[in-house]
JSON list of C-alpha atoms in Angstrom, two decimals:
[
{"chain": "L", "resi": 15, "resn": "MET", "atom": "CA", "xyz": [9.89, 226.54, 162.15]},
{"chain": "L", "resi": 16, "resn": "HIS", "atom": "CA", "xyz": [11.14, 228.94, 164.82]},
{"chain": "L", "resi": 17, "resn": "GLU", "atom": "CA", "xyz": [12.45, 231.29, 162.13]},
{"chain": "L", "resi": 18, "resn": "LEU", "atom": "CA", "xyz": [8.96, 232.78, 161.85]},
{"chain": "L", "resi": 19, "resn": "SER", "atom": "CA", "xyz": [8.91, 233.79, 165.51]},
{"chain": "L", "resi": 20, "resn": "LEU", "atom": "CA", "xyz": [12.46, 235.13, 165.16]},
{"chain": "L", "resi": 21, "resn": "CYS", "atom": "CA", "xyz": [11.34, 237.31, 162.25]},
{"chain": "L", "resi": 22, "resn": "ARG", "atom": "CA", "xyz": [8.43, 238.62, 164.29]},
{"chain": "L", "resi": 23, "resn": "ALA", "atom": "CA", "xyz": [10.89, 239.51, 167.04]},
{"chain": "L", "resi": 24, "resn": "ILE", "atom": "CA", "xyz": [13.16, 241.26, 164.53]},
{"chain": "L", "resi": 25, "resn": "ALA", "atom": "CA", "xyz": [10.22, 243.28, 163.23]},
{"chain": "L", "resi": 26, "resn": "GLY", "atom": "CA", "xyz": [9.28, 244.17, 166.80]},
{"chain": "L", "resi": 27, "resn": "VAL", "atom": "CA", "xyz": [12.75, 245.60, 167.34]},
{"chain": "L", "resi": 28, "resn": "VAL", "atom": "CA", "xyz": [12.81, 247.49, 164.03]},
{"chain": "L", "resi": 29, "resn": "GLN", "atom": "CA", "xyz": [9.37, 249.08, 163.95]},
{"chain": "L", "resi": 30, "resn": "PRO", "atom": "CA", "xyz": [9.76, 251.50, 166.88]},
{"chain": "L", "resi": 31, "resn": "HIS", "atom": "CA", "xyz": [13.01, 252.79, 165.39]},
{"chain": "L", "resi": 32, "resn": "ALA", "atom": "CA", "xyz": [11.50, 253.18, 161.93]},
{"chain": "L", "resi": 33, "resn": "ALA", "atom": "CA", "xyz": [8.65, 255.33, 163.30]},
{"chain": "L", "resi": 34, "resn": "GLY", "atom": "CA", "xyz": [6.69, 255.11, 160.04]},
{"chain": "L", "resi": 35, "resn": "ARG", "atom": "CA", "xyz": [9.67, 255.64, 157.75]},
{"chain": "L", "resi": 36, "resn": "ARG", "atom": "CA", "xyz": [10.69, 253.19, 155.04]},
{"chain": "L", "resi": 37, "resn": "VAL", "atom": "CA", "xyz": [12.97, 250.37, 156.17]},
{"chain": "L", "resi": 38, "resn": "ASP", "atom": "CA", "xyz": [15.47, 249.38, 153.49]},
{"chain": "L", "resi": 39, "resn": "VAL", "atom": "CA", "xyz": [17.78, 246.89, 155.21]},
{"chain": "L", "resi": 40, "resn": "VAL", "atom": "CA", "xyz": [17.83, 245.16, 158.58]},
{"chain": "L", "resi": 41, "resn": "HIS", "atom": "CA", "xyz": [21.31, 243.94, 159.53]},
{"chain": "L", "resi": 42, "resn": "VAL", "atom": "CA", "xyz": [21.27, 240.83, 161.71]},
{"chain": "L", "resi": 43, "resn": "ARG", "atom": "CA", "xyz": [24.18, 238.91, 163.23]},
{"chain": "L", "resi": 44, "resn": "VAL", "atom": "CA", "xyz": [23.44, 235.17, 163.56]},
{"chain": "L", "resi": 45, "resn": "GLY", "atom": "CA", "xyz": [25.74, 232.73, 165.34]},
{"chain": "L", "resi": 46, "resn": "ALA", "atom": "CA", "xyz": [26.24, 229.20, 164.03]},
{"chain": "L", "resi": 47, "resn": "LEU", "atom": "CA", "xyz": [25.05, 227.68, 167.32]},
{"chain": "L", "resi": 48, "resn": "ARG", "atom": "CA", "xyz": [21.63, 229.37, 167.09]},
{"chain": "L", "resi": 49, "resn": "GLN", "atom": "CA", "xyz": [20.44, 226.66, 164.71]},
{"chain": "L", "resi": 50, "resn": "VAL", "atom": "CA", "xyz": [18.88, 229.17, 162.35]},
{"chain": "L", "resi": 51, "resn": "VAL", "atom": "CA", "xyz": [18.55, 228.20, 158.70]},
{"chain": "L", "resi": 52, "resn": "PRO", "atom": "CA", "xyz": [19.39, 231.40, 156.78]},
{"chain": "L", "resi": 53, "resn": "GLU", "atom": "CA", "xyz": [17.16, 230.53, 153.83]},
{"chain": "L", "resi": 54, "resn": "SER", "atom": "CA", "xyz": [14.21, 229.87, 156.15]},
{"chain": "L", "resi": 55, "resn": "LEU", "atom": "CA", "xyz": [14.83, 233.11, 158.00]},
{"chain": "L", "resi": 56, "resn": "GLU", "atom": "CA", "xyz": [14.83, 235.06, 154.73]},
{"chain": "L", "resi": 57, "resn": "PHE", "atom": "CA", "xyz": [11.66, 233.29, 153.55]},
{"chain": "L", "resi": 58, "resn": "CYS", "atom": "CA", "xyz": [9.86, 234.01, 156.82]},
{"chain": "L", "resi": 59, "resn": "TRP", "atom": "CA", "xyz": [11.07, 237.61, 156.72]},
{"chain": "L", "resi": 60, "resn": "SER", "atom": "CA", "xyz": [9.37, 238.07, 153.34]},
{"chain": "L", "resi": 61, "resn": "MET", "atom": "CA", "xyz": [6.05, 237.15, 154.98]},
{"chain": "L", "resi": 62, "resn": "VAL", "atom": "CA", "xyz": [6.54, 239.13, 158.17]},
{"chain": "L", "resi": 63, "resn": "ARG", "atom": "CA", "xyz": [7.77, 242.31, 156.50]},
{"chain": "L", "resi": 64, "resn": "ASP", "atom": "CA", "xyz": [4.63, 242.48, 154.35]},
{"chain": "L", "resi": 65, "resn": "HIS", "atom": "CA", "xyz": [2.40, 241.99, 157.37]},
{"chain": "L", "resi": 66, "resn": "MET", "atom": "CA", "xyz": [4.33, 244.58, 159.40]},
{"chain": "L", "resi": 67, "resn": "ASP", "atom": "CA", "xyz": [4.16, 247.25, 156.66]},
{"chain": "L", "resi": 68, "resn": "MET", "atom": "CA", "xyz": [7.84, 247.02, 155.68]},
{"chain": "L", "resi": 69, "resn": "PRO", "atom": "CA", "xyz": [7.41, 245.62, 152.14]},
{"chain": "L", "resi": 70, "resn": "THR", "atom": "CA", "xyz": [10.82, 246.70, 150.79]},
{"chain": "L", "resi": 71, "resn": "ALA", "atom": "CA", "xyz": [12.91, 245.74, 153.82]},
{"chain": "L", "resi": 72, "resn": "ARG", "atom": "CA", "xyz": [15.48, 243.06, 153.24]},
{"chain": "L", "resi": 73, "resn": "LEU", "atom": "CA", "xyz": [17.61, 241.14, 155.70]},
{"chain": "L", "resi": 74, "resn": "ASP", "atom": "CA", "xyz": [21.38, 241.36, 155.58]},
{"chain": "L", "resi": 75, "resn": "LEU", "atom": "CA", "xyz": [22.65, 238.37, 157.54]},
{"chain": "L", "resi": 76, "resn": "GLU", "atom": "CA", "xyz": [26.11, 238.25, 159.04]},
{"chain": "L", "resi": 77, "resn": "LEU", "atom": "CA", "xyz": [26.78, 234.59, 159.79]},
{"chain": "L", "resi": 78, "resn": "VAL", "atom": "CA", "xyz": [29.17, 234.15, 162.73]},
{"chain": "L", "resi": 79, "resn": "PRO", "atom": "CA", "xyz": [31.08, 230.87, 163.02]},
{"chain": "L", "resi": 80, "resn": "ALA", "atom": "CA", "xyz": [31.28, 229.13, 166.38]},
{"chain": "L", "resi": 81, "resn": "GLU", "atom": "CA", "xyz": [34.58, 229.36, 168.22]},
{"chain": "L", "resi": 82, "resn": "VAL", "atom": "CA", "xyz": [35.64, 227.78, 171.48]},
{"chain": "L", "resi": 83, "resn": "HIS", "atom": "CA", "xyz": [38.56, 228.17, 173.84]},
{"chain": "L", "resi": 84, "resn": "CYS", "atom": "CA", "xyz": [39.79, 224.86, 175.22]},
{"chain": "L", "resi": 85, "resn": "GLY", "atom": "CA", "xyz": [40.55, 224.66, 178.92]},
{"chain": "L", "resi": 86, "resn": "VAL", "atom": "CA", "xyz": [42.84, 221.64, 178.37]},
{"chain": "L", "resi": 87, "resn": "CYS", "atom": "CA", "xyz": [45.05, 222.50, 175.39]},
{"chain": "L", "resi": 88, "resn": "GLY", "atom": "CA", "xyz": [44.49, 226.28, 175.48]},
{"chain": "L", "resi": 89, "resn": "ARG", "atom": "CA", "xyz": [43.68, 226.63, 171.80]},
{"chain": "L", "resi": 90, "resn": "ARG", "atom": "CA", "xyz": [40.97, 228.84, 170.35]},
{"chain": "L", "resi": 91, "resn": "SER", "atom": "CA", "xyz": [39.32, 227.05, 167.45]},
{"chain": "L", "resi": 92, "resn": "GLU", "atom": "CA", "xyz": [36.39, 227.23, 165.12]},
{"chain": "L", "resi": 93, "resn": "ILE", "atom": "CA", "xyz": [34.00, 224.32, 165.45]},
{"chain": "L", "resi": 94, "resn": "THR", "atom": "CA", "xyz": [31.95, 223.07, 162.55]},
{"chain": "L", "resi": 95, "resn": "SER", "atom": "CA", "xyz": [29.53, 220.71, 164.26]},
{"chain": "L", "resi": 96, "resn": "ARG", "atom": "CA", "xyz": [26.25, 222.06, 165.61]},
{"chain": "L", "resi": 97, "resn": "TRP", "atom": "CA", "xyz": [25.80, 218.95, 167.70]},
{"chain": "L", "resi": 98, "resn": "SER", "atom": "CA", "xyz": [29.15, 218.66, 169.45]},
{"chain": "L", "resi": 99, "resn": "VAL", "atom": "CA", "xyz": [30.87, 221.55, 171.17]},
{"chain": "L", "resi": 100, "resn": "CYS", "atom": "CA", "xyz": [34.26, 220.01, 171.82]},
{"chain": "L", "resi": 101, "resn": "CYS", "atom": "CA", "xyz": [37.81, 221.06, 171.08]},
{"chain": "L", "resi": 102, "resn": "PRO", "atom": "CA", "xyz": [38.63, 219.92, 167.53]},
{"chain": "L", "resi": 103, "resn": "HIS", "atom": "CA", "xyz": [42.29, 219.43, 168.52]},
{"chain": "L", "resi": 104, "resn": "CYS", "atom": "CA", "xyz": [42.24, 217.43, 171.75]},
{"chain": "L", "resi": 105, "resn": "HIS", "atom": "CA", "xyz": [38.52, 216.50, 171.77]},
{"chain": "L", "resi": 106, "resn": "SER", "atom": "CA", "xyz": [38.03, 217.82, 175.30]},
{"chain": "L", "resi": 107, "resn": "GLY", "atom": "CA", "xyz": [34.59, 218.96, 176.37]},
{"chain": "L", "resi": 108, "resn": "ASP", "atom": "CA", "xyz": [36.20, 221.50, 178.71]},
{"chain": "L", "resi": 109, "resn": "VAL", "atom": "CA", "xyz": [35.58, 224.43, 176.39]},
{"chain": "L", "resi": 110, "resn": "GLU", "atom": "CA", "xyz": [34.21, 227.95, 176.65]},
{"chain": "L", "resi": 111, "resn": "VAL", "atom": "CA", "xyz": [32.13, 229.18, 173.72]},
{"chain": "L", "resi": 112, "resn": "MET", "atom": "CA", "xyz": [33.70, 232.47, 172.58]},
{"chain": "L", "resi": 113, "resn": "CYS", "atom": "CA", "xyz": [31.33, 233.25, 169.73]},
{"chain": "L", "resi": 114, "resn": "GLY", "atom": "CA", "xyz": [28.56, 231.59, 167.77]},
{"chain": "L", "resi": 115, "resn": "ASN", "atom": "CA", "xyz": [25.61, 232.22, 170.12]},
{"chain": "L", "resi": 116, "resn": "GLU", "atom": "CA", "xyz": [24.77, 235.63, 168.66]},
{"chain": "L", "resi": 117, "resn": "PHE", "atom": "CA", "xyz": [21.35, 236.67, 167.44]},
{"chain": "L", "resi": 118, "resn": "LEU", "atom": "CA", "xyz": [21.27, 240.43, 167.23]},
{"chain": "L", "resi": 119, "resn": "VAL", "atom": "CA", "xyz": [19.85, 243.22, 165.12]},
{"chain": "L", "resi": 120, "resn": "THR", "atom": "CA", "xyz": [23.01, 245.28, 164.64]},
{"chain": "L", "resi": 121, "resn": "SER", "atom": "CA", "xyz": [21.61, 248.17, 162.59]},
{"chain": "L", "resi": 122, "resn": "VAL", "atom": "CA", "xyz": [18.76, 249.29, 160.38]},
{"chain": "L", "resi": 123, "resn": "ASP", "atom": "CA", "xyz": [18.93, 251.32, 157.17]},
{"chain": "L", "resi": 124, "resn": "ILE", "atom": "CA", "xyz": [15.95, 253.70, 157.13]},
{"chain": "L", "resi": 125, "resn": "THR", "atom": "CA", "xyz": [15.02, 256.37, 154.57]}
]
């Protein structure tokens, strides 16, 4: 379960910015190609936040769909498969991933 190590990394990013203040919400952008299970990430966060002295902090996940630009047909399309990154229109593998690889703490609500 790599979600636990991801939560530790999130906490490592948040703690220096919190500087002892209460963390209310951690906003995280997660791309579909990162193979993160949102429910597992939230479960692991509940364990990590207690250990890292942020007991009230919750995660606000922004789930970003995967999109590719096809070098053959020129279309930009959302892809739904995590296992195949091909153009859904012409089935070419000549694609550039435009979004869906994100994993980023975008902001933190601190009081």
